[in-house]
Amino acid sequence: MTKSEKVSFVMETLEQLYPETPIPLDHKDPYTLLIAVLLSAQSTDARVNTITPILFEQADNPYDMIKLSVAQIRDIIKPVGLSPMKSKGIYGLSKILVEQYNGSVPESFEALEALPAVGHKTASVVMAQAFNVPAFPVDTHIHRLMYRWGLSSGKNVVQTERDAKRLFPKEKWNRLHLQIIFYGRQYSPARGWDLDNDIITKTVGRAEFRK
């Protein structure tokens, strides 16, 4: 199977399995999405979705967020992990949004990545899901599956993102990155993996994953 045939099979299978691609993190606008994505680092979407309603009840916009102290934010978000860094980031980026962007989330990768605690992946998710700008955020699921499927070297997420963008049509990126995440969670997890249920890896994967 050629690489282009693999890509076609992956896209067709994912489209059949996931015709709908709801955003896993609960939010109501770009700001609440940004905060939810920041909180999701080294945590699960399910856990974040239990904490954000508590946080957003007190502050669902940057103006209200900076009325809270870093310590107050930290107390609320502690269950998601990395709360010291995340609470400082949330307060710091909210202050910048108020002072420099009239409380709005900027619609550029460069401006987003300049905000405290916002890396390339977080910026990519916000650009894709809040502003519908083509992006291919790579999380652990996408990184793992692109390697299992023989579509990337697996050396690092930067290379995986580059390969994904090269192989998949740009107009499909925003949809595909969610479909691959859903697939990884359901059929091709890092642990407790059953190859018999993993039709894509069984069909297009590297030889060592098709045994």
Short mmCIF file of C-alpha atoms in Angstrom, two decimals:
data_model
loop_
_atom_site.label_atom_id
_atom_site.label_comp_id
_atom_site.label_asym_id
_atom_site.label_seq_id
_atom_site.Cartn_x
_atom_site.Cartn_y
_atom_site.Cartn_z
CA MET A 1 0.00 0.00 0.00
CA THR A 2 1.48 3.36 -1.02
CA LYS A 3 1.55 6.26 1.39
CA SER A 4 -1.17 8.07 -0.56
CA GLU A 5 -3.33 4.94 -0.40
CA LYS A 6 -2.73 4.77 3.36
CA VAL A 7 -3.77 8.41 3.72
CA SER A 8 -6.95 7.80 1.71
CA PHE A 9 -7.81 4.74 3.80
CA VAL A 10 -7.24 6.63 7.04
CA MET A 11 -9.44 9.55 5.97
CA GLU A 12 -12.24 7.33 4.63
CA THR A 13 -12.27 5.14 7.75
CA LEU A 14 -12.26 8.11 10.13
CA GLU A 15 -15.06 9.79 8.18
CA GLN A 16 -17.19 6.66 8.48
CA LEU A 17 -16.51 6.28 12.20
CA TYR A 18 -16.74 9.96 13.15
CA PRO A 19 -19.03 11.90 10.81
CA GLU A 20 -19.52 14.39 13.64
CA THR A 21 -16.56 16.00 15.40
CA PRO A 22 -17.73 17.78 18.55
CA ILE A 23 -15.06 19.72 20.43
CA PRO A 24 -14.27 17.63 23.55
CA LEU A 25 -13.69 20.61 25.85
CA ASP A 26 -16.77 22.46 27.06
CA HIS A 27 -16.63 26.17 26.26
CA LYS A 28 -18.80 29.03 25.00
CA ASP A 29 -16.33 31.36 23.25
CA PRO A 30 -12.64 31.70 22.29
CA TYR A 31 -11.62 32.83 25.81
CA THR A 32 -13.21 29.91 27.64
CA LEU A 33 -11.80 27.53 25.01
CA LEU A 34 -8.32 28.99 25.50
CA ILE A 35 -8.54 28.48 29.26
CA ALA A 36 -9.92 24.94 28.87
CA VAL A 37 -7.15 23.95 26.45
CA LEU A 38 -4.50 25.41 28.75
CA LEU A 39 -5.95 23.39 31.64
CA SER A 40 -5.98 20.18 29.58
CA ALA A 41 -2.17 19.91 29.47
CA GLN A 42 -1.23 16.60 31.14
CA SER A 43 -4.83 16.13 32.19
CA THR A 44 -7.95 14.62 30.65
CA ASP A 45 -10.74 16.47 28.88
CA ALA A 46 -13.24 14.82 31.21
CA ARG A 47 -11.48 16.15 34.29
CA VAL A 48 -11.14 19.63 32.79
CA ASN A 49 -14.86 19.63 31.99
CA THR A 50 -15.64 19.06 35.68
CA ILE A 51 -13.48 22.01 36.77
CA THR A 52 -14.20 24.68 34.17
CA PRO A 53 -17.85 25.19 35.21
CA ILE A 54 -16.65 26.01 38.73
CA LEU A 55 -14.00 28.39 37.42
CA PHE A 56 -16.21 30.01 34.80
CA GLU A 57 -19.01 30.54 37.29
CA GLN A 58 -16.68 33.02 38.99
CA ALA A 59 -14.85 34.26 35.91
CA ASP A 60 -15.71 33.43 32.30
CA ASN A 61 -13.96 36.46 30.82
CA PRO A 62 -10.55 38.07 31.34
CA TYR A 63 -11.94 41.10 33.18
CA ASP A 64 -13.46 38.94 35.89
CA MET A 65 -10.50 36.54 35.91
CA ILE A 66 -8.03 39.23 36.95
CA LYS A 67 -10.31 40.14 39.85
CA LEU A 68 -9.33 36.77 41.29
CA SER A 69 -5.88 36.20 42.75
CA VAL A 70 -3.48 33.60 41.38
CA ALA A 71 -4.01 31.68 44.64
CA GLN A 72 -7.79 31.67 44.18
CA ILE A 73 -7.46 30.40 40.61
CA ARG A 74 -5.00 27.76 41.79
CA ASP A 75 -7.38 26.48 44.46
CA ILE A 76 -10.14 25.99 41.90
CA ILE A 77 -8.05 24.29 39.22
CA LYS A 78 -5.90 22.14 41.52
CA PRO A 79 -7.60 18.83 40.51
CA VAL A 80 -6.38 19.14 36.89
CA GLY A 81 -2.71 19.17 37.91
CA LEU A 82 0.16 21.62 37.31
CA SER A 83 -1.95 24.22 39.09
CA PRO A 84 0.93 26.55 40.12
CA MET A 85 2.01 27.07 36.51
CA LYS A 86 -1.48 27.04 35.04
CA SER A 87 -2.92 29.53 37.56
CA LYS A 88 -0.12 32.01 36.87
CA GLY A 89 -0.63 31.51 33.15
CA ILE A 90 -4.39 32.06 33.33
CA TYR A 91 -4.01 35.22 35.37
CA GLY A 92 -1.12 36.50 33.26
CA LEU A 93 -2.73 35.94 29.87
CA SER A 94 -6.03 37.40 31.10
CA LYS A 95 -4.21 40.56 32.18
CA ILE A 96 -2.58 40.85 28.76
CA LEU A 97 -5.90 40.33 26.98
CA VAL A 98 -7.44 43.14 29.01
CA GLU A 99 -4.49 45.52 28.61
CA GLN A 100 -3.58 44.84 24.97
CA TYR A 101 -6.56 43.25 23.22
CA ASN A 102 -9.67 44.86 24.78
CA GLY A 103 -10.49 41.55 26.43
CA SER A 104 -10.59 39.58 23.17
CA VAL A 105 -8.51 36.55 22.22
CA PRO A 106 -6.18 37.46 19.33
CA GLU A 107 -6.64 35.56 16.08
CA SER A 108 -3.03 34.81 15.22
CA PHE A 109 -0.58 32.07 16.11
CA GLU A 110 2.13 34.56 16.97
CA ALA A 111 0.00 36.58 19.38
CA LEU A 112 -1.40 33.48 21.05
CA GLU A 113 2.00 31.84 21.49
CA ALA A 114 3.30 35.04 23.09
CA LEU A 115 0.77 34.68 25.92
CA PRO A 116 1.87 33.11 29.22
CA ALA A 117 1.53 29.31 29.39
CA VAL A 118 0.30 29.12 25.77
CA GLY A 119 2.42 26.86 23.59
CA HIS A 120 2.13 25.98 19.93
CA LYS A 121 -0.32 23.12 20.49
CA THR A 122 -2.68 25.26 22.59
CA ALA A 123 -2.51 28.07 20.03
CA SER A 124 -3.22 25.60 17.23
CA VAL A 125 -6.31 24.21 18.98
CA VAL A 126 -7.70 27.71 19.53
CA MET A 127 -6.98 28.79 15.96
CA ALA A 128 -8.59 25.63 14.57
CA GLN A 129 -11.58 25.28 16.86
CA ALA A 130 -12.40 28.87 17.79
CA PHE A 131 -11.46 30.68 14.57
CA ASN A 132 -11.63 27.87 11.97
CA VAL A 133 -8.10 28.59 10.75
CA PRO A 134 -6.44 25.44 9.35
CA ALA A 135 -4.12 23.93 11.96
CA PHE A 136 -3.06 20.44 13.00
CA PRO A 137 -2.54 20.37 16.77
CA VAL A 138 -0.58 17.23 17.69
CA ASP A 139 -1.35 15.61 21.03
CA THR A 140 -0.10 12.27 22.35
CA HIS A 141 -2.80 10.32 20.45
CA ILE A 142 -1.95 11.88 17.09
CA HIS A 143 1.79 11.53 17.71
CA ARG A 144 1.35 7.83 18.59
CA LEU A 145 -0.96 6.99 15.69
CA MET A 146 0.99 8.81 13.00
CA TYR A 147 3.95 6.64 14.03
CA ARG A 148 1.94 3.40 14.28
CA TRP A 149 0.46 4.05 10.86
CA GLY A 150 3.88 4.65 9.32
CA LEU A 151 3.00 8.23 8.37
CA SER A 152 5.65 9.90 10.54
CA SER A 153 9.01 9.04 12.06
CA GLY A 154 7.76 9.61 15.60
CA LYS A 155 10.91 11.55 16.53
CA ASN A 156 9.03 14.52 17.98
CA VAL A 157 5.70 16.34 17.76
CA VAL A 158 7.19 19.03 15.52
CA GLN A 159 8.05 16.42 12.87
CA THR A 160 4.69 14.70 13.33
CA GLU A 161 2.83 17.97 12.74
CA ARG A 162 4.95 18.70 9.66
CA ASP A 163 4.24 15.24 8.24
CA ALA A 164 0.51 15.47 8.98
CA LYS A 165 0.26 18.82 7.22
CA ARG A 166 2.19 17.49 4.24
CA LEU A 167 0.12 14.31 3.86
CA PHE A 168 -3.43 15.45 4.60
CA PRO A 169 -5.39 18.09 2.64
CA LYS A 170 -5.35 21.47 4.36
CA GLU A 171 -9.13 21.81 4.27
CA LYS A 172 -9.39 18.57 6.29
CA TRP A 173 -6.87 19.41 9.05
CA ASN A 174 -9.26 20.81 11.65
CA ARG A 175 -11.66 17.90 11.30
CA LEU A 176 -9.00 15.20 11.01
CA HIS A 177 -7.09 16.13 14.13
CA LEU A 178 -10.24 15.59 16.20
CA GLN A 179 -11.13 12.37 14.35
CA ILE A 180 -7.67 10.93 15.00
CA ILE A 181 -7.91 11.84 18.70
CA PHE A 182 -11.31 10.14 18.96
CA TYR A 183 -9.96 7.07 17.16
CA GLY A 184 -6.86 6.86 19.35
CA ARG A 185 -8.91 6.96 22.51
CA GLN A 186 -11.40 4.35 21.33
CA TYR A 187 -9.43 1.92 19.18
CA SER A 188 -5.70 2.51 19.52
CA PRO A 189 -4.78 3.57 23.06
CA ALA A 190 -1.26 3.52 24.45
CA ARG A 191 -2.26 0.90 27.04
CA GLY A 192 -4.72 -1.97 26.84
CA TRP A 193 -4.45 -1.93 23.06
CA ASP A 194 -6.29 -4.66 21.12
CA LEU A 195 -5.01 -4.82 17.55
CA ASP A 196 -8.07 -6.81 16.43
CA ASN A 197 -10.23 -3.75 17.11
CA ASP A 198 -7.77 -1.33 15.50
CA ILE A 199 -8.75 -1.58 11.83
CA ILE A 200 -6.54 1.28 10.65
CA THR A 201 -3.31 0.05 12.26
CA LYS A 202 -4.13 -3.52 11.20
CA THR A 203 -4.50 -2.33 7.60
CA VAL A 204 -1.87 0.38 7.12
CA GLY A 205 0.40 0.20 10.18
CA ARG A 206 4.09 -0.49 10.42
CA ALA A 207 4.99 -4.19 10.30
CA GLU A 208 5.78 -4.35 14.02
CA PHE A 209 2.24 -3.16 14.84
CA ARG A 210 0.47 -5.59 12.52
CA LYS A 211 1.73 -8.84 14.07
#
